[in-house]
Short mmCIF file of C-alpha atoms and ligand atoms in Angstrom, two decimals:
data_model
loop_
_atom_site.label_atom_id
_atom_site.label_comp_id
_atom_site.label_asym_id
_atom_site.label_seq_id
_atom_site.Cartn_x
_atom_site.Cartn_y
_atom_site.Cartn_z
CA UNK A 685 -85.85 115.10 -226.74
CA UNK A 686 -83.00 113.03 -225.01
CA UNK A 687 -79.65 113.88 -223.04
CA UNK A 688 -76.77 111.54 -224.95
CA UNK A 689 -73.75 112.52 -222.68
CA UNK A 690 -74.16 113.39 -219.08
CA UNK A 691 -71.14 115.14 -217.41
CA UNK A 692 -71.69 115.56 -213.20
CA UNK A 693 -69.09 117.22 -210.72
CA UNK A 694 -68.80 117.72 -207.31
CA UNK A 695 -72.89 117.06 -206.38
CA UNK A 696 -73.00 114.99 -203.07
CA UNK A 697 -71.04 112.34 -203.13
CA UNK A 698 -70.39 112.38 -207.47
CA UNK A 699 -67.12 113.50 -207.37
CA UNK A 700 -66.76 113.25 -211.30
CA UNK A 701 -69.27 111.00 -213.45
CA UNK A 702 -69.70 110.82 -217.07
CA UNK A 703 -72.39 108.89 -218.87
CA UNK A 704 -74.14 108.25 -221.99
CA UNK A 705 -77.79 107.18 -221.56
CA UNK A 706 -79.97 105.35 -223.76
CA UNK A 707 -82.27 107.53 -225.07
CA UNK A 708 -85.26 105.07 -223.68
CA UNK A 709 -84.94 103.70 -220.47
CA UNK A 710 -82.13 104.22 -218.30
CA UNK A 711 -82.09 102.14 -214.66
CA UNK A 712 -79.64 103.44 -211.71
CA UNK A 713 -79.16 100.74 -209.46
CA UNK A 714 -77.08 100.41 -206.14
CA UNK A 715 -76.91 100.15 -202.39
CA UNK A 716 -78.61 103.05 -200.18
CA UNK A 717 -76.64 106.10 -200.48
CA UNK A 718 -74.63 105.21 -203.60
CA UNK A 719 -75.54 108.54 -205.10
CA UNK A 720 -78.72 107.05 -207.14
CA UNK A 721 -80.91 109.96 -206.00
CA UNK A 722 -77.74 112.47 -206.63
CA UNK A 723 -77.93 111.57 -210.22
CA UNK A 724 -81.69 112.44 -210.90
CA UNK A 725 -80.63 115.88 -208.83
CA UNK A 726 -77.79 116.81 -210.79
CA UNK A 727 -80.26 116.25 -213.71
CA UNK A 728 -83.08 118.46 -211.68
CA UNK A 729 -80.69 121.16 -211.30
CA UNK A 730 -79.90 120.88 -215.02
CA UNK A 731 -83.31 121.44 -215.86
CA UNK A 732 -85.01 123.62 -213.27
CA UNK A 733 -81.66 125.30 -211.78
CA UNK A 734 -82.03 124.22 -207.88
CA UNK A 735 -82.25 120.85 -206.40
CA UNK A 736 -85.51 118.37 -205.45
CA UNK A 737 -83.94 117.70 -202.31
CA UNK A 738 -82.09 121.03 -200.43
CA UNK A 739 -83.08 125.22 -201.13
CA UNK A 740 -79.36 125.51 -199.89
CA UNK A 741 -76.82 125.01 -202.38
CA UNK A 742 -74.00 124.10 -199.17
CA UNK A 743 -75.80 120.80 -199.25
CA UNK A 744 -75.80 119.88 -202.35
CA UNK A 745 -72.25 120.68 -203.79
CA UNK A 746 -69.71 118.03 -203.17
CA UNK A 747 -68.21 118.68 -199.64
CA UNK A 748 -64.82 120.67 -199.51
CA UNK A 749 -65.13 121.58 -202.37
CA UNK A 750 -66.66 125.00 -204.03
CA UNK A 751 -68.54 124.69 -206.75
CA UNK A 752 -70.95 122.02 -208.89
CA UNK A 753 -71.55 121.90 -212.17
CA UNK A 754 -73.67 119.32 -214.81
CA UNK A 755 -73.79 119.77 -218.23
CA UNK A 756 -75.52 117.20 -220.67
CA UNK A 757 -75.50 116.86 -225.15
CA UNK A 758 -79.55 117.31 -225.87
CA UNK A 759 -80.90 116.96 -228.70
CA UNK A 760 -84.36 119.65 -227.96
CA UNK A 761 -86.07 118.67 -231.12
CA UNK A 762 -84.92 115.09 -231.16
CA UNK A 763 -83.67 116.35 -234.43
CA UNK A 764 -79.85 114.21 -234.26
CA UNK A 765 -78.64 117.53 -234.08
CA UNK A 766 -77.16 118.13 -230.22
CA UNK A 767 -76.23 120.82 -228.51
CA UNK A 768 -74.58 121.31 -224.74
CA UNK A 769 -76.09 122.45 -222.22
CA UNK A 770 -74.79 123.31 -219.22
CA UNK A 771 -75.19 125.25 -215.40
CA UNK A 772 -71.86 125.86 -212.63
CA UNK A 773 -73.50 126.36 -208.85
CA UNK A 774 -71.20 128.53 -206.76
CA UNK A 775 -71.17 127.99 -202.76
CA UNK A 776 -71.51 131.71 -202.66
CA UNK A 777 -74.51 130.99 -204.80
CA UNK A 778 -73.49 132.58 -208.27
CA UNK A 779 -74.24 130.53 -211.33
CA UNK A 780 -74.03 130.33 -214.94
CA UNK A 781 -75.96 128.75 -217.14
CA UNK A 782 -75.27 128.07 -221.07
CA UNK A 783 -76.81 126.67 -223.69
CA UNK A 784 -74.75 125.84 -227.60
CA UNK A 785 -72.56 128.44 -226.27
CA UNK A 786 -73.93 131.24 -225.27
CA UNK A 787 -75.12 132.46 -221.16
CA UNK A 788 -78.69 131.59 -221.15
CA UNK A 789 -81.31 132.33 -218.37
CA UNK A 790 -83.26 130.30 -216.19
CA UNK A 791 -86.77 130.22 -218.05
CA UNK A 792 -84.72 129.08 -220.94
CA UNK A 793 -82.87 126.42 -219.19
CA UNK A 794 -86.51 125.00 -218.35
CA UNK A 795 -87.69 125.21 -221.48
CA UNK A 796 -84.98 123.18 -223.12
CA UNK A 797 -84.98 120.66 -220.81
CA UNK A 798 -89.01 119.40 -220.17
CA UNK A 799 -88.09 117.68 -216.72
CA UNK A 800 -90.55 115.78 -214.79
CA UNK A 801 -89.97 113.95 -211.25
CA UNK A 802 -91.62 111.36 -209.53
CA UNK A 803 -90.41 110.78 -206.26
CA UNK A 804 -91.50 110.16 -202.49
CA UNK A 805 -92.12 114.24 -202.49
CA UNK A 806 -95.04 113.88 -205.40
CA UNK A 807 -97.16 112.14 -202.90
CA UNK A 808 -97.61 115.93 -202.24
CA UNK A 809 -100.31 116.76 -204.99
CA UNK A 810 -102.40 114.74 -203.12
CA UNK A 811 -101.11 115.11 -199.58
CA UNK A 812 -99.57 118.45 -199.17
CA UNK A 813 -100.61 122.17 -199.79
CA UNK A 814 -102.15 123.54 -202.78
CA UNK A 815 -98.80 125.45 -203.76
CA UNK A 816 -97.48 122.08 -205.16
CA UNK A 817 -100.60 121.69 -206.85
CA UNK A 818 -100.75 125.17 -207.97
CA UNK A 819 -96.53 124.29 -209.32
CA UNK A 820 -98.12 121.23 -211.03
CA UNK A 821 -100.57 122.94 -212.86
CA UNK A 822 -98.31 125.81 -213.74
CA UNK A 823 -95.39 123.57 -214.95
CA UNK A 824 -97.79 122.77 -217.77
CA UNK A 825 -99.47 126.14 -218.68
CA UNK A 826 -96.05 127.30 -219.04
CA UNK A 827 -95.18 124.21 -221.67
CA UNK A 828 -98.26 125.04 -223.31
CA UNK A 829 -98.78 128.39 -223.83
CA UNK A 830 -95.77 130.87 -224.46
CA UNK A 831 -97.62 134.10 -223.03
CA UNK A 832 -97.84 132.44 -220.00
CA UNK A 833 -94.52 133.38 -217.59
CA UNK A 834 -95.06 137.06 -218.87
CA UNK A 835 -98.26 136.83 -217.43
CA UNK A 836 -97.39 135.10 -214.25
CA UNK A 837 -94.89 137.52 -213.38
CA UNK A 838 -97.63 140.40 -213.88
CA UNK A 839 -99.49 139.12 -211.42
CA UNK A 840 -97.16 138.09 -208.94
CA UNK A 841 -96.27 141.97 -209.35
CA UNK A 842 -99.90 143.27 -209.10
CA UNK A 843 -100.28 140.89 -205.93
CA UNK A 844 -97.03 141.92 -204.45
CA UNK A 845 -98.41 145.52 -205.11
CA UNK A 846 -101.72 144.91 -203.80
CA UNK A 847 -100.49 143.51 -200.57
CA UNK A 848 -97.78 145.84 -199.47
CA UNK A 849 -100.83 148.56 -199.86
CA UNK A 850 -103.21 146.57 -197.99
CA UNK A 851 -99.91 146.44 -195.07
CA UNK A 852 -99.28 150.00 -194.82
CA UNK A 853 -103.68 150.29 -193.97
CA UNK A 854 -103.75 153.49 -195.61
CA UNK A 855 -104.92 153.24 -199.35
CA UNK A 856 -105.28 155.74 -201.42
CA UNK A 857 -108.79 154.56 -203.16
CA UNK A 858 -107.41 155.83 -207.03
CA UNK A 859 -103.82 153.82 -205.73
CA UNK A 860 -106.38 150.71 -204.60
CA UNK A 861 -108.32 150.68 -208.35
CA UNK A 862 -105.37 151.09 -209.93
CA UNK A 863 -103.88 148.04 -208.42
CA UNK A 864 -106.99 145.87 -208.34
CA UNK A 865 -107.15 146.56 -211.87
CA UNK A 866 -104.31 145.13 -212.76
CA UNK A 867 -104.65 142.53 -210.13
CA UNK A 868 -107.96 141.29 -212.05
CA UNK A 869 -106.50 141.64 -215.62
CA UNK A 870 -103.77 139.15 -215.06
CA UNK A 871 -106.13 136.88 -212.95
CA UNK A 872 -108.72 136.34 -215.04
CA UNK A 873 -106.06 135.69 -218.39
CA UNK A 874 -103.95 133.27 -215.73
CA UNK A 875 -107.06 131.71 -215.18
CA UNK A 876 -108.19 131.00 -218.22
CA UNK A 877 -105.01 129.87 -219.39
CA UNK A 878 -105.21 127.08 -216.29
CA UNK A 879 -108.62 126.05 -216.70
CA UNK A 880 -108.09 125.33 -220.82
CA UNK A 881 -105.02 123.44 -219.54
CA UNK A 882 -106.37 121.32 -216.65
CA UNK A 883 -109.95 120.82 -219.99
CA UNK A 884 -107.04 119.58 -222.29
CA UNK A 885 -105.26 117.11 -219.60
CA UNK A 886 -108.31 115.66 -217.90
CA UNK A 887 -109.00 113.10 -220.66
CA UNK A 888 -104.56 112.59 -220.99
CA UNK A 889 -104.82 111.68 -217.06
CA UNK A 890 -108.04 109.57 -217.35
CA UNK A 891 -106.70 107.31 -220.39
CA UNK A 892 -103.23 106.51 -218.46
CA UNK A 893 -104.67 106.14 -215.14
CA UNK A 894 -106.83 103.34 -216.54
CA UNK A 895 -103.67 101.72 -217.98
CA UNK A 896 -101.94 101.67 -214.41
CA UNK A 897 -104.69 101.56 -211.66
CA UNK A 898 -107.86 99.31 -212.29
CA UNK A 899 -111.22 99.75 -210.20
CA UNK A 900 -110.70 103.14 -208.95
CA UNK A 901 -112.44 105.93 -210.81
CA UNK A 902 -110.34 109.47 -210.17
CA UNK A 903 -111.58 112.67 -210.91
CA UNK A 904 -109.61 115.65 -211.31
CA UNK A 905 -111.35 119.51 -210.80
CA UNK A 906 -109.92 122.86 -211.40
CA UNK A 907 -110.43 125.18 -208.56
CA UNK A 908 -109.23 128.48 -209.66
CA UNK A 909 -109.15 130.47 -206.33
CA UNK A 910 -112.29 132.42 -205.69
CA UNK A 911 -116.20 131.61 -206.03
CA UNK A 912 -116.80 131.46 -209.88
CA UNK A 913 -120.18 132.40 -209.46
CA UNK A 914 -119.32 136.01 -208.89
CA UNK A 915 -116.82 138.12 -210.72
CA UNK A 916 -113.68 138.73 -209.26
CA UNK A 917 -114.01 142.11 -209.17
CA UNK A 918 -117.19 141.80 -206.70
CA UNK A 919 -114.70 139.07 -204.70
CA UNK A 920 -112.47 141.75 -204.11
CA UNK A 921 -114.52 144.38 -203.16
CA UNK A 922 -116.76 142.07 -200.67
CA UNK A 923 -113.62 141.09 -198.82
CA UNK A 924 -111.65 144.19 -198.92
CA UNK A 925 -112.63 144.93 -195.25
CA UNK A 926 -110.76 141.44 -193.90
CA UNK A 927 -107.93 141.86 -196.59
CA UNK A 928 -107.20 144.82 -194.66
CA UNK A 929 -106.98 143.39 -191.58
CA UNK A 930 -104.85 140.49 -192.50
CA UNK A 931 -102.93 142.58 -194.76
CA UNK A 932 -103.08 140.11 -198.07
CA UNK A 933 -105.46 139.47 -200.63
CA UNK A 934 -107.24 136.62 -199.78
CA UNK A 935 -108.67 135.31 -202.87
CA UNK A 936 -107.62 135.31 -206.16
CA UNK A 937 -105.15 132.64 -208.16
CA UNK A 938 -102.69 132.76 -205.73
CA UNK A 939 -105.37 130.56 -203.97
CA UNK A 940 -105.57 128.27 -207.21
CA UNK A 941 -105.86 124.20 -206.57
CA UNK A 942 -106.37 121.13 -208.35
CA UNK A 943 -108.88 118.77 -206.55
CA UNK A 944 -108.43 114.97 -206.87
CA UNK A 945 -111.49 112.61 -206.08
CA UNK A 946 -111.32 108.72 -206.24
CA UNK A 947 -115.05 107.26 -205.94
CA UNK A 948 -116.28 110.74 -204.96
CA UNK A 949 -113.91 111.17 -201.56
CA UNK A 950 -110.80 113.39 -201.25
CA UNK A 951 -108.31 111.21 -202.88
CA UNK A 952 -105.81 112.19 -200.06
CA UNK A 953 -107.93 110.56 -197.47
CA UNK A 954 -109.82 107.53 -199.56
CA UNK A 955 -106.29 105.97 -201.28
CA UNK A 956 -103.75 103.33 -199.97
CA UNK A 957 -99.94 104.18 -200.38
CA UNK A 958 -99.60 102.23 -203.41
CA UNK A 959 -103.17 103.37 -205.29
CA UNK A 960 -102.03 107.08 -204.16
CA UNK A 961 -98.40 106.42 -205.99
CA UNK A 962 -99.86 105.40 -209.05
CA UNK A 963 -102.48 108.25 -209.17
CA UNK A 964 -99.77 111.00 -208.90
CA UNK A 965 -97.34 109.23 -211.39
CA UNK A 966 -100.72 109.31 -214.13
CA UNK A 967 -100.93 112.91 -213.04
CA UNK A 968 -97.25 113.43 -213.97
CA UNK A 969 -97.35 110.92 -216.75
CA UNK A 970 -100.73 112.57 -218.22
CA UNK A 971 -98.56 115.60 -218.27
CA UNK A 972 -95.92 114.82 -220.44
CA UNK A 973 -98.29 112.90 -223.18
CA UNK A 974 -99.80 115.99 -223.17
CA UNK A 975 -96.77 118.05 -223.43
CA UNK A 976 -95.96 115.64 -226.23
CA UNK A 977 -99.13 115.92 -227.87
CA UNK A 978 -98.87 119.86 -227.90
CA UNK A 979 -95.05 120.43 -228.93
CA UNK A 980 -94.55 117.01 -230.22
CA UNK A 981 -91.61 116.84 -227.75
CA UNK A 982 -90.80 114.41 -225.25
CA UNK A 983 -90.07 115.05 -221.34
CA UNK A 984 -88.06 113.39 -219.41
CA UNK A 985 -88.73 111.83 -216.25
CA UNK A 986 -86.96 111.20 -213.49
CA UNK A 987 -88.21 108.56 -210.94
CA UNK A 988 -86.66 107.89 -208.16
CA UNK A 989 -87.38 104.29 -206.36
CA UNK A 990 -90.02 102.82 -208.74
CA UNK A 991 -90.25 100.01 -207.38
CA UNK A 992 -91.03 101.10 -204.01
CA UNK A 993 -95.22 100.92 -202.70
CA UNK A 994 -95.89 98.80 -205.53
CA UNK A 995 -96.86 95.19 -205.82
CA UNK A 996 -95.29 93.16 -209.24
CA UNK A 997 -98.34 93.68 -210.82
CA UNK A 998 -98.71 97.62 -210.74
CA UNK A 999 -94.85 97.63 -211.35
CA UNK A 1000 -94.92 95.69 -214.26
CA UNK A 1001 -98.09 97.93 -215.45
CA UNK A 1002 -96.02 100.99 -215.12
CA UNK A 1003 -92.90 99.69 -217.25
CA UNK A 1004 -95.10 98.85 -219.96
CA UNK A 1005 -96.39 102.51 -220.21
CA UNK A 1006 -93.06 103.47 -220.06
CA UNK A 1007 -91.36 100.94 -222.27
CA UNK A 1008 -94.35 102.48 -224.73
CA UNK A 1009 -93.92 106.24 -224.42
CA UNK A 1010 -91.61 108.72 -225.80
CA UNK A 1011 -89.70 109.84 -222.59
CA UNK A 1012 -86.36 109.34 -222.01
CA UNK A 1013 -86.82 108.09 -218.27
CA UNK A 1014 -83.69 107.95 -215.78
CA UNK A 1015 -85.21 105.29 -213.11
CA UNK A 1016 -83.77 104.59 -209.82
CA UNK A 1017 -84.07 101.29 -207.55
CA UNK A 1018 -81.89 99.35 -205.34
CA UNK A 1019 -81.52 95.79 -206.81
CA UNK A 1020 -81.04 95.28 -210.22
CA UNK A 1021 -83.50 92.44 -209.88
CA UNK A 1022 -86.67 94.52 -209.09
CA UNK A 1023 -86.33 96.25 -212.62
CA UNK A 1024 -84.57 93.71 -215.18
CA UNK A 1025 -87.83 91.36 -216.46
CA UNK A 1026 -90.07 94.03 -216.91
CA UNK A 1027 -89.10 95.27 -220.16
CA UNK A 1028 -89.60 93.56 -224.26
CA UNK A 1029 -86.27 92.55 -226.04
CA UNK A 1030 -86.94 95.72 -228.81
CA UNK A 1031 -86.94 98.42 -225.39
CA UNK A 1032 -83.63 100.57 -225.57
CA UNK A 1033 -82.43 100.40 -222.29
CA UNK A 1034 -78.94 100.65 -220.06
CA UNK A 1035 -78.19 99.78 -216.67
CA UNK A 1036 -75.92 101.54 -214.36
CA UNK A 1037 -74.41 100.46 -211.28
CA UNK A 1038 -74.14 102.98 -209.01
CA UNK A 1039 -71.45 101.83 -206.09
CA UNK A 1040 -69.68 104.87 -203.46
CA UNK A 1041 -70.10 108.30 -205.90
CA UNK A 1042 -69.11 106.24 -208.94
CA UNK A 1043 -71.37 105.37 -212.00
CA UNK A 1044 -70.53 102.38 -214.59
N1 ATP B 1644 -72.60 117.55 -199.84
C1 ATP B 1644 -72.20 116.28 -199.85
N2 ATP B 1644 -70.91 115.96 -200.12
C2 ATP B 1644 -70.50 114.68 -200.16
N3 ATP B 1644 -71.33 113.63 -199.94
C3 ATP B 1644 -72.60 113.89 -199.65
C4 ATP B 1644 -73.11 115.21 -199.60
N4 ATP B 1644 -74.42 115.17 -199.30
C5 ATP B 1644 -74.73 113.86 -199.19
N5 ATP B 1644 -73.63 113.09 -199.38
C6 ATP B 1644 -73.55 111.62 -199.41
O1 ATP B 1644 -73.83 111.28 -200.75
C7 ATP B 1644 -74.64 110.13 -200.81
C8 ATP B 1644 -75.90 110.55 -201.53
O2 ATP B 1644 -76.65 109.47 -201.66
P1 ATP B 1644 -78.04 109.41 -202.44
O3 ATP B 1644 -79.09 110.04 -201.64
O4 ATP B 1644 -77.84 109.85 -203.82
O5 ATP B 1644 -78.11 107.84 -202.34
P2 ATP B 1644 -79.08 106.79 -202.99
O6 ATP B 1644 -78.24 105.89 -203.81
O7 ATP B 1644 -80.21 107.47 -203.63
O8 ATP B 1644 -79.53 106.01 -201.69
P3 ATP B 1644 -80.96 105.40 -201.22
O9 ATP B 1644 -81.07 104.05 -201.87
O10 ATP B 1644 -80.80 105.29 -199.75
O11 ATP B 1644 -82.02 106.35 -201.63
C9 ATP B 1644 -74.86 109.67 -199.38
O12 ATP B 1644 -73.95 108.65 -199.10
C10 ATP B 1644 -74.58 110.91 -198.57
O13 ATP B 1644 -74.08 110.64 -197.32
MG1 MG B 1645 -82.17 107.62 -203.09
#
């Protein structure tokens, strides 16, 4: 899986910039606020439709001007055989999206395109709410199992059900079992499907984290949203009294997280900056060996600033596991010099300068 040509107009400051990446590693180096950052978004929005940065399209399409648009030659099966594939942002907030020529739709886009970032924001799946957690763990059942987004939306629609009849206060008790059964048939199958994923990565994150961080032991632990010693069914009924007066269901996967320990202590809490970097790239690393290891397709990983929190040491550690994996990584950093002696003589890699919007 690798992006040969890379085609960006009109995001931030990129009026128009063409490119054609190694398929290995790529490095994007210039001063602050070159547009090194813009070039992993354009490839975000490629991938995932929306930006890493802005939910408002205004700030992310050039300024004056109406419209974005990115469009990239992938090979999906790493096959030699490429295809385009490309996405136009409107202002007004239309888009279009098309793959080898025909209009394609957004779950499709993400499947084509296996994008993983690490950035300043991924300190999040140990620092922020469980809904990036709960993104990170879905981001792989999704990869893994092809049932899984039909099933995702059925819940979302039995929740979305379930709450607006726990809003209104009056429920009709046949409407209320109809719901909750549904409710409970998608949760326990979403559940399942997470659990079996987070079984399958545990060893994937374990093995890498060892390669990059020495001395810390990490633990990672499903948590799938409501006491597992009772079935959800009994969960539901035992709280149906404060659901009602909140108006939302308060347990269920909705409330899904991923628990990180290092040495037996909230990971969050126990880490420095640096030891907490590396720990979230392994979980995002794990992920794509896995990915790899399922599909036998490669992801492609965008990190922005790798150099940053890291001492030469840890830096170097994470270039080798790069330099050895499949991905086709696009890395930012600001001098040239923090990421040129890393690498072996046999790595495929190019450098760009990024100076003012422009790419060479
Ligand atoms: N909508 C926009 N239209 C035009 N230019 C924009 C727009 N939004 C942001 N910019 C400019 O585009 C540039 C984007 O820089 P970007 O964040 O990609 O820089 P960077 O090279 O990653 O810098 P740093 O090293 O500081 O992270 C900035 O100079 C910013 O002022
Ligand atoms: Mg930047």
């Amino acid at each position: 899986m690798s992006i040969a040509r890379l085609d960006i107009q009109h995001i931030r400051n990129l009026h128009a910039v063409s490119l054609t990446p190694s398929p290995h590693i790529n490095i994007l180096h210039g001063a602050n606020g070159s547009g090194k950052t813009s070039v992993l978004e354009a490839l975000h929005l490629l991938g995932l439709g929306r930006s890493f940065r802005t939910r408002n399209i205004r700030h992310l399409i050039e300024h004056q001007t109406g419209h974005c648009m990115v469009a990239a030659d992938i090979d999906t099966l790493s096959s030699g055989n490429h295809q385009r594939l490309g996405i136009q942002k409107a202002l007004g907030g239309d888009s279009l999206m098309r793959y080898a020529g025909n209009n394609i739709d957004l779950s499709t886009l993400a499947e084509l395109l296996p994008l993983q970032v690490i950035n300043a924001d991924t300190f999040d799946l140990l620092e922020g709410s469980p809904q990036p957690r709960r993104q990170y763990i879905d981001w792989g059942v999704f990869h893994a199992e092809s049932s899984f987004i039909q099933l995702w939306r059925g819940f979302k629609r039995a929740l979305k059900q379930r709450n607006s009849l726990l809003k209104c206060g009056k429920i009709d008790p046949r409407m209320r079992e109809v719901w909750d059964r549904e409710f409970i048939r998608h949760a326990e199958q979403l559940t399942n499907q997470r659990a079996h994923y987070i079984e399958l990565l545990k060893p994937e994150f374990e093995t890498i984290l060892a390669s990059l961080l020495e001395g810390v032991r990490v633990e990672i632990g499903f948590r799938p949203g409501w006491d597992q010693k009772k079935s959800l069914d009994a969960v539901l009924a035992e709280s149906f009294e404060r659901d009602l007066r909140q108006g939302f269901t308060g347990y269920g996967p909705q409330r899904a997280d991923l628990k990180v320990k290092a040495d037996g202590h909230n990971a969050a809490e126990r880490l420095s900056r640096g030891q907490k970097k590396l720990v979230v790239s392994a979980l995002k690393l794990a992920q794509g060996s896995l990915f790899h290891r399922l599909s036998q397709r490669a992801c492609i990983y965008l990190i922005d600033d790798l150099p940053s929190e890291l001492d030469s040491h840890h830096c170097q550690t994470f270039c080798d596991f790069l330099a050895a994996s499949n991905n086709q990584c696009f890395i930012t950093c600001v001098d040239r010099e923090a990421l040129t002696g890393q690498w072996q003589p046999d790595t495929e890699i190019s450098f760009f300068t990024v100076d003012n919007g422009t790419v060479e």
